[in-house]
Each structure stands twice: as C-alpha cells, then as structure tokens.
Amino acid sequence: MTGAPLDTDIAIETPEHIVFRHRVAGPARRCVAYFVDICICYGTFGVIAIFVGLLFIGAHAVGDEMSGLAGAGVGVLLLLAFCAEWVYFVAWEGFQGRSPGKRAANLHVVTIEGRPIGFREAALRNVLRAADILPIGYVVGVVTMLCTKRFQRLGDLVAGTMVVIEGRSLVRAQPIVLYPPATAEELAALPMVVRLDPDERAAIELFLRRKQTLGPAREHELAEMLVEPLGRRYDFSRRDPSRVLALLYELAMNAGRGDAPPSSRQSSPPGGPPSWR
Amino acid sequence: MALTSHVNEGAFAMRRQHDWTALESLVRHAQVHGVKRLTAEEIARLSPLYRDLCADLAAAQAARYSAPLVDSLQALTASAHTIVYGVYARSTSSRSIRFKDAALAFPRAVRRHRTAMTIAFLLFFVPFFAAFFASMHDPSFAFRVASESQLRGLTESYRAGFAGGRESGQGAMMAGFYVNNNVGIALRCFATGIFFGLGSAFYLLSNGLATGAIIGYVTSQGAGDNILTFIVGHSSFELGAIVIAGGAGLALGWSLVSPGEKTRMASLRHAGKDAAVLASGAAAMLFIAASIEAFWSASSAPDVVKRTFGGVALLLVLVYLFLGGRGGADVEEAER
C-alpha cells in the first residue's frame, strides 16, 4: 500500500528521482528460508551419503581392490560437506540473487542501494555466516539484525546487502467497480463535485475492498464511522452508508476529464523502429 | 485538499496501458533469459519506456490515484529498475571474476594490507616457533595440544616413511578432508575477524601453537626429516593462506576499531571489498595446498625431488605475492 510507511520499509531513490520502498525481511521470515535451504542442502547430502555408504559396503564385499573407489567416495563426500557449508549459498545468491529457500519464502538479496548483488557480495555475506552463527544458532546474527534498521546481520553489514521481501506481483489488482451502477436518483442526492483527501480516499478504498468479508452489522458500523464526517461536509441523507461510500468513491475517482489529451509522447508500436530519445 | 489531476484515473490508465504492457513483457523476458538475450531494438526501447514509467509513477502518486494502480506501477518500476541498473552492478562487481584480473588483484590486495599481514604472520609464527622449540626441548609440552596416543600414532606413520606412497583412492579421500578442514578453518579465521580482529588473532595463535607443538614433538621423536619432507611441498601455500586469511580478518576488524573519517559501517563495507578478494584468494591457495598435500606430499617420490619442489613452491608463492601485478597497482589505487 502507498499509505504511511512501516518502520521496516526502506526507501530507495532511483536516478530518476522516483522513490520506491522495499520491505526488509525480519529474522522470522529469514529463519524459515534458512530452514528450507538447510533441508535442501543436507537432504541432498544425506542421499549421496547413503549412496556412498552402500558403495563402501559393496566394495568391502567384493574385495580390497575396490577400496580405492570407496576412499574416493568418502573424499567426494567431504568435498560435498564443504560445498554445503560454504559454496551453496554463495553460488545461488551470486547467480540468482537468492537461494531456493529464499525463493520459497519470497525473499531477495539486494545491495543497500537496491541493486542486485554480484559474486563479491554473495561471497562476503555468506562467509561471514561463520561469525553470525556464533556462539550457537545465529545468536550474534539475530542480535545484530535487531540492532540495525535494515535487519542486517554481520555478513550483510560487511557486504552492504539487505534481504527484502519480493515486490508485489506485476498483475494489477482489479479496480473497484460500482455495482449496480449509480441511478440518476442516487446521484441527485449527492453533491456534484466530491473532493476526498488522500486519507479519506484510502480509507474508503480499504473499506470497499474488505466489504465482502464483513458481516452486515459490522459493515454498517464501519461505514457509519466513515460517512459521518463526510455527511457533515456534504449535506446528504445516509440511509445506506455502505452504498453511499461506494457512490462517493466512484464520483471522486471520475473527477477530472475523462478524455485523455493527445499524448505528447509518441509511443512506438511494438516491432516498430526504435525511438532514440 | 487533494490535488486533482486533469485526467481521471481510468483515462490515464487507458492511455498509458500500452506502454506499460510493452515494458512489462520486456522486463519479464529479461528476468527469465537475461538482458543479453534482448535484441538491439528491445534494448533501445527499454530505457525510454522505463523513464516514461517513472514519470507515470510520479504523476500517479501526485494525483493520488488508487492504491492498486500505484502499487502495480511501483512494482513494475522496481523490476525495471533492477533490469536497467542491475546490469551495471553486475558488470562492476563480477569484473574481478575474470581469471587474469583476479590473479592480479589478489597479490595487490595482500600488499595493500601489508601491516595486517605482518601482524598476522607474527601472530602465527611466533607461537609456532615457541611451541616447536618447547616440544623439542620437552616433548610432553605437545600433550597439551593433542592427546598422547594421537601424537604417537602420528609419529609412527611419519617414521614409516613414504616408500609405500598412497593409493589414489586414499589420496582423493584426503583431498576432500584437507579442503573441508583447512579451507573451513581459514574462512572461519577470516570471518571471526569482524569481532575487532579478536577471532582471527585467536585462530592464528591457536593454530600456530598446535602446528608448532605437533611438528616439534614428531621431530623430537626422531622423525624430523620425514615430516619436513612431507610438509615442505604444500606448507608455503597452506600456511601462507592461513596468514592471509587471518590478516584479512584483522584488517576487517581494524576497520571497525579505527574507521578514520568514515562512519564505522561505511568503513566496514569499504574494508569488505578487499577482504573478499583476500579471502577468496586464500581459499584458492588452500585448494592448491590440499591437492598437493593429498596427491604429492605423501607420494613415494624421492626426498630430494620433494624438497626441491617445496623450495620452488615457496619461491613461487613469495614472488607471486610480492611482485604479482606490480606496476598496474597505481591504476588499481586510482580506481578506488
């Protein structure tokens, strides 16, 4: 929502002077992501370990000449244990900007300027895990997260990164449509021009979106609270406050010209010549 | 009172929807396949579409259009911003991934932090030699860092010599072990440096003591020649890497203790840039050390060959660290 910023929001200004907000992820969400990662990582490791174990038993059954193979298997296993501890996170975050667990928890690692991270950042923040995990169970990391405003653990502080909750989906929420459409009689009862300030408008919008999930009594009660100050400003009857709110919102939304002036920008049709501007 | 735009939301959205959809499909394409897969025309369209979207977002916010519209524009801006500027971030930060650059950046970073490296060197080698001579003088000193039975077993295996060599399977196993153990120790030694350098100092001291004591003990039991033959091949890589990892940790810690004219956090982030190079360089050295230690040090090659190899390796490491990338260093400094 574009309402009042939460204190876990970090505003980032782009070179175009557009400000958008990232919601930084707190310890709980990141703990879930970490748990998923650990399961994936050591689950895979376990499966391979069982396989090597069987190989080991098999090699002993066949005879000594196969023990070299089993030794190599143990070597591979140790190498994999190393990868699980040190390489897994670096590789995923370096290539993808997030590990599978973070993907599952809808998280993304970005730099504090809001850009995607590279290998250097991925390596730093994950090697520093060795410091965050001390003395046991990421106590240092969690304490550091609680002391910094971007929920950064030590690794994040050194690498200059933060973990943010993935932006809302690009799919646009459906605009609110008035149903049934306003009748002439209803419109006559309302003022011609309705001006709502942003807070009022946001409140009405929030109410209209939640309307279906409320019981009729609660709906009426909430609508009464919203309609009252508006009713004082514009003199109108309010038999059905919920309906009145929907009408007011519709009026306010359609304030201004409905016909767009010809665009100053010429949008090139897809596939057309590139517009160098 | 609210700012009322001249155009209402429906008309605004209808007029601009075409561009938004175009940008969205570009962004999605770039997210899935990477920016490099976009055609020249698509790249050329991306930037003006993105700038127009920024203007739209600003207009929508100023006109107080409804939350779903503003939210969706914001989400699209954020995704497009990542595509447009992410390329830059990636190309600068992964630049040192190129092998030649990385190989030159590492010794330069080592020399930039020569004070930290010297301290790390002393923190490792002073206790190393102290423990070495202490256990030479009195072998029971070594029992304080390792159990007696362990040390006796170790001595026996070194006394036996390397005539039998090592089976290749055994070598692969030990390679896995050395990577897991040694690289792990080095990375921990580096990472704990963030606690004002104390963690790194602790790892350097304790590892120096333990290594010195064990080698001293084995030497005092009369297997000194053999253990020297064993360690000479890989030790220059291995101990060099531990010292560098520790030095990187100390530098990281020092950036917190004495941030100079920066804030402590900014100073830490700045130190992190070099530290990343140093730590990954140290890890690479340890990979080399592990493969030498596993496949060469215990092999049945004659002692003379092994010692010559060790000498050459030491010389190479020193030349690389002291002279590697020299001359271009000014360029590197200026870039910072």
XYZ file of C-alpha atoms in Angstrom:
613
model
C 0.000 0.000 0.000
C 1.068 3.545 -0.517
C -0.115 4.586 2.918
C 2.073 5.510 5.850
C 5.452 3.768 5.623
C 6.061 0.960 8.050
C 9.277 1.130 10.013
C 10.514 -1.956 8.175
C 10.310 -0.082 4.866
C 13.452 1.175 3.233
C 13.011 3.956 0.698
C 15.274 3.858 -2.328
C 15.575 6.763 -4.684
C 16.415 5.980 -8.267
C 18.391 8.301 -10.536
C 15.012 9.308 -11.995
C 14.037 10.667 -8.560
C 11.442 8.029 -8.132
C 11.225 6.654 -4.637
C 10.104 3.143 -4.069
C 10.076 1.141 -0.939
C 11.490 -2.228 -0.120
C 10.142 -4.149 2.806
C 13.122 -5.684 4.598
C 12.690 -9.184 5.927
C 12.928 -9.811 9.640
C 14.504 -12.748 11.471
C 11.358 -14.924 11.413
C 10.931 -14.959 7.676
C 14.640 -15.444 7.093
C 14.699 -18.272 9.579
C 12.046 -20.075 7.524
C 14.079 -19.540 4.350
C 17.218 -20.784 6.090
C 15.427 -23.887 7.316
C 14.269 -24.715 3.783
C 17.827 -24.210 2.492
C 19.283 -26.449 5.174
C 16.743 -29.151 4.335
C 17.562 -28.972 0.614
C 21.297 -28.840 1.207
C 21.704 -31.569 3.764
C 18.862 -33.622 2.318
C 20.808 -33.898 -0.925
C 23.965 -34.551 1.046
C 22.233 -37.308 3.012
C 21.025 -39.056 -0.127
C 24.520 -39.023 -1.630
C 25.983 -40.146 1.699
C 23.678 -43.170 1.746
C 24.723 -43.961 -1.801
C 28.428 -43.759 -0.898
C 27.760 -45.828 2.218
C 26.238 -48.589 0.094
C 29.229 -48.347 -2.230
C 31.512 -48.703 0.760
C 29.753 -51.853 1.955
C 29.687 -53.205 -1.579
C 33.406 -52.537 -2.027
C 34.220 -54.454 1.149
C 32.115 -57.362 -0.015
C 33.845 -57.526 -3.386
C 37.344 -57.236 -2.015
C 40.248 -54.954 -1.369
C 40.849 -53.860 -4.931
C 37.657 -51.810 -4.765
C 38.558 -49.944 -1.580
C 40.213 -47.192 -3.610
C 36.836 -46.362 -5.082
C 35.252 -46.213 -1.660
C 38.042 -43.913 -0.447
C 37.367 -41.623 -3.371
C 33.678 -41.727 -2.422
C 34.477 -40.515 1.085
C 36.650 -37.782 -0.420
C 33.765 -36.653 -2.604
C 31.507 -36.715 0.420
C 33.855 -34.483 2.396
C 34.069 -32.152 -0.572
C 30.271 -32.040 -0.690
C 30.116 -31.275 3.026
C 32.420 -28.353 2.309
C 30.160 -27.201 -0.523
C 27.069 -27.464 1.659
C 28.665 -25.246 4.265
C 30.469 -22.683 2.143
C 29.560 -22.879 -1.540
C 25.807 -23.493 -1.662
C 24.682 -20.019 -0.625
C 27.447 -18.187 -2.482
C 26.646 -19.927 -5.760
C 22.875 -19.462 -5.583
C 22.996 -15.875 -4.439
C 25.796 -14.989 -6.824
C 23.922 -16.330 -9.839
C 20.294 -15.791 -8.875
C 20.314 -13.228 -6.098
C 18.586 -15.703 -3.817
C 18.835 -19.265 -2.606
C 15.995 -21.765 -3.160
C 14.883 -21.265 0.433
C 14.699 -17.513 -0.078
C 12.744 -18.108 -3.260
C 10.304 -20.229 -1.283
C 9.964 -17.512 1.364
C 9.660 -14.832 -1.329
C 12.899 -13.101 -0.358
C 15.600 -11.466 -2.414
C 19.086 -10.232 -1.538
C 19.872 -6.742 -2.826
C 22.527 -4.179 -2.044
C 21.554 -1.347 0.261
C 21.184 0.796 -2.860
C 18.554 -1.645 -4.068
C 20.606 -3.216 -6.822
C 21.051 -6.925 -7.408
C 24.118 -8.433 -5.778
C 27.140 -9.906 -7.521
C 29.539 -12.632 -6.526
C 31.606 -10.455 -4.241
C 28.609 -9.567 -2.108
C 27.329 -13.133 -2.138
C 30.722 -14.482 -1.061
C 31.212 -11.924 1.702
C 27.809 -12.175 3.289
C 27.889 -15.945 3.297
C 31.469 -16.431 4.513
C 30.595 -14.100 7.373
C 27.932 -16.620 8.366
C 30.756 -18.238 10.333
C 30.727 -15.167 12.580
C 26.939 -14.775 12.656
C 26.350 -18.369 13.681
C 28.353 -17.910 16.897
C 28.069 -18.811 19.699
C 25.179 -21.081 18.754
C 22.205 -20.871 16.404
C 22.919 -17.453 14.859
C 22.644 -15.586 18.169
C 25.154 -12.976 17.019
C 23.372 -12.635 13.666
C 19.931 -12.169 15.209
C 21.169 -9.668 17.790
C 22.904 -7.688 15.040
C 19.745 -7.783 12.944
C 17.729 -6.357 15.796
C 20.249 -3.538 16.271
C 20.300 -2.382 12.647
C 17.464 -0.675 10.887
C 17.689 -2.856 7.786
C 17.707 -6.140 9.709
C 21.280 -6.798 8.596
C 23.381 -9.488 10.161
C 27.159 -9.092 10.240
C 27.546 -10.588 6.769
C 25.055 -8.088 5.388
C 26.837 -5.206 7.074
C 30.188 -6.109 5.568
C 28.818 -6.848 2.110
C 26.444 -3.868 2.143
C 23.411 -6.005 1.401
C 19.933 -6.494 2.800
C 17.248 -9.120 2.395
C 13.984 -7.743 1.090
C 10.567 -9.205 0.593
C 9.924 -9.637 -3.089
C 7.828 -6.862 -4.633
C 4.152 -7.267 -5.229
C 3.182 -9.136 -8.332
C 3.049 -7.169 -11.526
C -0.546 -8.223 -12.007
C -2.718 -5.242 -11.283
C -5.428 -5.600 -8.661
C -8.892 -5.153 -10.110
C -10.184 -1.600 -9.785
C -13.311 -1.222 -7.744
C -16.395 -1.169 -9.914
C -19.655 0.208 -8.641
C -22.384 -2.391 -8.851
C -25.197 -1.879 -9.532
C -24.385 1.342 -11.451
C -25.449 4.607 -9.896
C -29.009 5.621 -10.665
C -29.914 9.214 -11.519
C -31.915 9.394 -8.327
C -28.930 8.391 -6.214
C -26.652 10.890 -7.929
C -29.170 13.670 -7.430
C -28.975 13.110 -3.690
C -25.215 13.629 -3.679
C -23.147 16.745 -4.354
C -21.922 17.332 -7.917
C -18.253 17.570 -7.034
C -16.730 15.378 -4.382
C -13.230 16.030 -3.168
C -11.679 13.492 -0.884
C -8.317 13.919 0.734
C -5.854 11.034 0.302
C -6.520 9.558 3.732
C -10.260 9.558 3.254
C -9.898 8.029 -0.119
C -7.555 5.321 1.100
C -9.884 4.557 3.993
C -12.904 4.242 1.709
C -10.973 2.099 -0.729
C -9.784 -0.201 2.009
C -13.325 -0.474 3.301
C -14.808 -1.245 -0.118
C -12.226 -3.954 -0.696
C -12.948 -5.594 2.618
C -16.705 -5.207 2.450
C -17.428 -8.722 1.275
C -15.567 -10.303 4.155
C -17.518 -8.416 6.839
C -20.852 -9.286 8.355
C -23.709 -6.888 7.541
C -23.777 -5.396 11.052
C -20.027 -4.766 11.082
C -20.167 -3.379 7.558
C -22.846 -0.930 8.578
C -20.963 0.071 11.704
C -17.703 0.779 9.877
C -19.442 2.613 7.059
C -21.251 4.815 9.579
C -17.914 5.883 11.003
C -16.598 6.839 7.594
C -19.758 8.520 6.342
C -20.275 10.728 9.359
C -17.513 13.330 8.738
C -18.307 13.345 5.016
C -22.010 13.776 5.741
C -21.199 16.845 7.776
C -19.201 18.326 4.908
C -21.691 17.496 2.149
C -25.255 17.530 3.196
C -26.788 14.252 2.130
C -29.043 11.611 3.527
C -27.399 8.380 4.567
C -29.849 5.601 4.745
C -27.384 3.030 3.419
C -23.916 4.248 4.390
C -22.109 1.454 2.598
C -23.774 2.306 -0.699
C -23.138 5.999 -0.159
C -19.442 5.341 0.305
C -19.270 3.348 -2.916
C -21.002 6.185 -4.754
C -18.733 8.826 -3.260
C -15.686 6.832 -4.206
C -16.925 6.439 -7.750
C -17.546 10.177 -8.012
C -14.150 11.074 -6.650
C -12.416 8.615 -8.946
C -14.059 10.026 -12.010
C -13.285 13.618 -11.143
C -11.367 15.358 -13.882
C -11.568 14.903 -17.587
C -12.450 11.503 -18.844
C -10.945 12.109 -22.253
C -7.210 11.991 -22.401
C -5.470 14.804 -24.249
C -3.357 13.609 -27.147
C -0.189 12.137 -25.744
C 2.896 14.287 -26.003
C 4.915 11.113 -26.185
C 4.612 9.088 -29.262
C 4.621 5.506 -28.173
C 6.162 3.404 -30.860
C 4.141 0.341 -31.739
C 5.785 -2.964 -30.864
C 8.159 -4.104 -33.547
C 8.412 -0.603 -34.949
C 11.600 1.388 -35.303
C 13.352 2.124 -32.002
C 12.765 5.585 -30.684
C 16.039 7.131 -29.604
C 15.229 9.651 -27.009
C -7.338 19.257 -0.137
C -6.451 16.668 -2.673
C -4.631 17.503 -5.812
C -6.956 16.784 -8.645
C -5.406 15.818 -11.889
C -6.846 16.977 -15.132
C -7.168 13.403 -16.205
C -9.039 10.866 -14.172
C -7.600 7.520 -13.344
C -9.423 5.464 -15.907
C -8.381 7.687 -18.782
C -4.806 7.864 -17.541
C -4.518 4.115 -17.270
C -6.109 3.572 -20.639
C -3.749 5.982 -22.348
C -0.610 4.551 -20.825
C -1.544 0.894 -20.615
C 0.010 0.091 -23.961
C 3.488 1.225 -22.873
C 3.229 -0.476 -19.514
C 2.356 -3.773 -21.123
C 5.247 -3.408 -23.542
C 7.692 -2.683 -20.728
C 6.314 -5.493 -18.632
C 6.851 -8.047 -21.360
C 10.412 -6.759 -21.884
C 11.123 -6.969 -18.175
C 9.726 -10.473 -17.909
C 11.783 -11.563 -20.883
C 14.942 -10.061 -19.387
C 14.224 -11.618 -15.983
C 13.919 -15.083 -17.432
C 16.520 -15.045 -20.188
C 18.854 -12.260 -19.062
C 19.393 -8.838 -20.562
C 21.917 -10.142 -23.024
C 19.214 -12.060 -24.850
C 17.237 -8.919 -25.682
C 17.586 -7.684 -29.240
C 19.072 -4.288 -30.039
C 15.615 -2.850 -30.711
C 14.330 -4.146 -27.412
C 17.284 -2.675 -25.523
C 16.705 0.643 -27.268
C 13.068 0.621 -26.230
C 13.700 -0.471 -22.657
C 15.242 2.753 -21.444
C 12.669 5.272 -22.771
C 9.839 3.024 -21.628
C 11.396 2.852 -18.175
C 11.799 6.625 -17.966
C 8.223 7.167 -19.074
C 7.078 4.720 -16.450
C 8.953 6.683 -13.792
C 7.133 9.813 -14.913
C 3.827 7.923 -14.827
C 4.509 6.701 -11.327
C 5.302 10.226 -10.152
C 2.125 11.527 -11.817
C 0.028 8.750 -10.338
C 1.400 9.427 -6.873
C 0.861 13.167 -7.174
C -2.684 12.723 -8.471
C -3.438 10.243 -5.676
C -4.693 7.580 -7.982
C -5.964 4.456 -6.331
C -3.651 2.126 -4.463
C -3.826 -0.830 -6.885
C -2.692 1.321 -9.789
C 0.121 2.994 -7.851
C 1.210 -0.318 -6.365
C 1.372 -2.047 -9.689
C 3.302 0.851 -11.223
C 5.674 0.763 -8.302
C 6.233 -2.970 -8.655
C 6.885 -2.575 -12.363
C 9.269 0.324 -11.712
C 11.170 -1.741 -9.169
C 11.525 -4.690 -11.557
C 12.523 -2.465 -14.462
C 14.989 -0.595 -12.232
C 16.664 -3.885 -11.417
C 16.956 -4.701 -15.108
C 18.168 -1.281 -16.177
C 20.691 -0.694 -13.383
C 21.374 -4.289 -12.410
C 23.489 -4.788 -15.489
C 25.819 -2.098 -14.272
C 26.039 -3.500 -10.754
C 26.775 -6.960 -12.056
C 29.396 -5.921 -14.546
C 31.347 -3.959 -11.938
C 31.167 -6.453 -9.127
C 31.847 -9.579 -11.127
C 34.596 -7.906 -13.098
C 37.236 -9.475 -10.867
C 35.777 -12.886 -11.666
C 37.836 -12.792 -14.860
C 40.770 -15.003 -14.076
C 43.619 -12.694 -15.007
C 42.162 -9.739 -13.144
C 41.501 -11.881 -10.094
C 45.004 -13.328 -10.174
C 46.488 -9.827 -10.190
C 44.047 -8.277 -7.724
C 44.917 -10.784 -5.032
C 48.641 -10.014 -4.530
C 47.877 -6.306 -4.861
C 45.330 -6.559 -2.070
C 47.822 -8.505 0.034
C 50.421 -5.761 -0.381
C 47.890 -3.013 0.340
C 47.351 -4.632 3.722
C 50.980 -5.306 4.493
C 50.667 -4.150 8.113
C 47.798 -6.524 8.832
C 49.661 -9.294 7.012
C 52.812 -8.729 9.051
C 50.851 -8.843 12.292
C 49.065 -11.993 11.169
C 52.420 -13.517 10.205
C 53.817 -12.800 13.661
C 50.640 -13.984 15.410
C 51.032 -17.322 13.659
C 54.780 -17.870 13.544
C 55.841 -16.580 16.985
C 53.668 -19.163 18.806
C 54.569 -21.676 16.102
C 58.296 -21.495 16.811
C 57.752 -21.091 20.547
C 55.714 -24.307 20.618
C 58.122 -26.011 18.236
C 61.153 -25.399 20.417
C 59.200 -26.052 23.612
C 58.196 -29.522 22.476
C 61.654 -30.191 21.041
C 63.011 -29.378 24.467
C 60.297 -31.167 26.403
C 58.093 -33.484 24.280
C 55.383 -33.581 26.957
C 54.585 -29.950 26.072
C 52.853 -31.240 22.954
C 50.433 -33.306 25.042
C 48.730 -30.061 25.984
C 47.525 -29.502 22.414
C 46.937 -33.083 21.304
C 46.423 -36.394 23.067
C 49.432 -38.626 23.606
C 48.058 -41.589 21.660
C 47.270 -39.338 18.682
C 50.801 -37.961 18.673
C 52.354 -41.386 18.974
C 50.267 -42.653 16.059
C 51.320 -39.650 14.018
C 54.982 -40.217 14.829
C 54.730 -43.860 13.834
C 53.198 -43.023 10.475
C 55.898 -40.440 9.720
C 58.656 -42.749 10.884
C 57.437 -45.351 8.389
C 58.371 -43.015 5.518
C 56.630 -42.724 2.186
C 58.044 -45.672 0.290
C 54.582 -47.204 0.022
C 53.091 -43.977 -1.292
C 49.351 -43.580 -1.162
C 46.655 -45.281 -3.168
C 44.847 -42.891 -5.453
C 41.536 -43.536 -3.694
C 43.178 -42.699 -0.393
C 44.568 -39.533 -1.962
C 41.113 -38.436 -3.111
C 39.756 -39.040 0.353
C 42.484 -36.970 1.955
C 41.969 -34.203 -0.621
C 38.331 -33.999 0.443
C 39.405 -33.926 4.055
C 42.007 -31.211 3.577
C 39.619 -28.999 1.613
C 36.845 -29.415 4.139
C 39.079 -28.928 7.154
C 41.674 -26.380 6.067
C 39.549 -24.102 3.901
C 36.910 -24.210 6.614
C 39.449 -23.131 9.245
C 40.803 -20.347 7.025
C 37.341 -18.971 6.253
C 36.368 -19.094 9.924
C 39.630 -17.419 10.816
C 38.753 -14.635 8.372
C 35.077 -14.301 9.310
C 35.602 -14.039 13.045
C 37.931 -11.124 12.392
C 34.840 -8.951 12.404
C 34.882 -9.106 16.193
C 37.513 -6.351 16.212
C 40.092 -8.803 14.892
C 39.959 -10.918 18.036
C 38.599 -14.046 16.347
C 41.302 -14.029 13.690
C 44.002 -13.453 16.281
C 42.678 -16.385 18.292
C 42.638 -18.727 15.291
C 46.126 -17.661 14.222
C 47.564 -18.111 17.711
C 45.914 -21.440 18.409
C 46.719 -22.910 15.013
C 50.310 -21.663 15.241
C 50.693 -23.221 18.683
C 49.151 -26.551 17.703
C 51.068 -26.898 14.443
C 54.361 -25.923 16.088
C 53.854 -28.279 19.000
C 52.965 -31.269 16.813
C 55.848 -30.767 14.409
C 58.184 -30.199 17.380
C 57.023 -33.419 19.004
C 57.394 -35.536 15.888
C 60.868 -34.050 15.326
C 61.880 -34.761 18.931
C 60.916 -38.403 18.386
C 63.386 -38.655 15.529
C 61.024 -38.422 12.511
C 62.022 -34.823 11.775
C 63.399 -35.479 8.306
C 60.309 -37.295 7.186
C 57.828 -34.714 8.452
C 59.843 -31.948 6.811
C 59.769 -33.852 3.541
C 56.028 -34.251 3.929
C 55.112 -30.660 4.733
C 57.629 -28.811 2.590
C 55.614 -29.209 -0.625
C 52.334 -27.715 0.470
C 53.184 -25.678 3.547
C 54.049 -22.498 1.685
C 50.550 -22.456 0.173
C 48.808 -23.663 3.289
C 50.483 -21.503 5.920
C 50.601 -18.541 3.543
C 46.849 -18.829 3.034
C 46.140 -19.087 6.760
C 48.224 -15.975 7.390
C 46.484 -14.084 4.575
C 43.015 -15.146 5.715
C 43.896 -14.098 9.255
C 45.357 -10.823 8.012
C 42.173 -10.128 6.057
C 40.183 -10.746 9.234
C 42.450 -8.407 11.177
C 42.029 -5.709 8.513
C 38.261 -6.134 8.712
C 38.353 -5.823 12.484
C 40.655 -2.819 12.331
C 38.238 -1.017 10.024
C 35.753 -1.105 12.921
C 38.278 -0.095 15.556
C 39.688 2.795 13.574
C 37.299 3.890 10.844
C 39.139 7.130 10.068
C 36.886 9.738 8.509
C 34.140 7.292 7.585
C 31.342 6.025 9.754
C 32.074 2.626 11.203
C 29.548 0.941 8.955
C 30.883 2.640 5.815
C 34.426 1.783 6.836
C 33.412 -1.855 7.316
C 31.815 -2.002 3.882
C 34.906 -0.457 2.337
C 37.182 -2.948 4.062
C 34.848 -5.709 2.873
C 35.790 -5.087 -0.757
C 39.440 -6.012 -0.268
C 38.584 -8.653 2.296
C 36.501 -10.529 -0.271
C 39.460 -10.632 -2.657
C 41.836 -11.738 0.110
C 39.555 -14.433 1.474
C 38.794 -15.946 -1.906
C 42.492 -15.822 -2.823
C 43.352 -17.595 0.412
C 40.694 -20.210 -0.311
C 42.161 -20.769 -3.775
C 45.644 -21.196 -2.288
C 44.264 -23.763 0.129
C 42.696 -25.718 -2.718
C 46.126 -25.886 -4.328
C 47.668 -26.853 -0.984
C 45.070 -29.581 -0.480
C 45.719 -31.178 -3.846
C 49.495 -31.086 -3.312
C 49.149 -32.473 0.197
C 46.826 -35.264 -0.878
C 48.453 -36.416 -4.104
C 52.097 -35.366 -3.851
C 53.330 -34.882 -0.283
C 52.775 -38.500 0.754
C 53.773 -39.991 -2.595
C 56.769 -42.244 -2.982
C 58.823 -39.659 -4.916
C 62.449 -39.345 -3.680
C 63.080 -36.918 -0.821
C 65.380 -34.735 -2.885
C 62.716 -34.179 -5.505
C 60.105 -33.354 -2.886
C 62.351 -30.869 -1.126
C 63.355 -29.190 -4.359
C 59.670 -28.988 -5.274
C 58.944 -27.440 -1.883
C 61.681 -24.845 -2.345
C 60.432 -23.912 -5.780
C 56.852 -23.686 -4.484
C 57.929 -21.364 -1.674
C 59.818 -19.189 -4.114
C 56.829 -19.051 -6.461
C 54.454 -18.072 -3.681
C 56.778 -15.331 -2.465
C 57.420 -13.949 -5.940
C 53.711 -14.019 -6.706
C 52.700 -12.253 -3.517
C 55.466 -9.649 -3.561
C 55.727 -8.943 -7.279
C 52.443 -10.116 -8.825
C 50.517 -7.313 -10.514
C 53.137 -4.730 -9.702
C 53.150 -1.666 -11.944
C 49.434 -1.811 -12.595
C 48.900 -1.179 -8.908
C 48.659 2.590 -9.334
C 45.768 2.136 -11.697
C 44.073 -0.047 -9.157
C 44.576 2.501 -6.383
C 43.228 5.324 -8.503
C 40.087 3.358 -9.264
C 39.123 3.149 -5.664
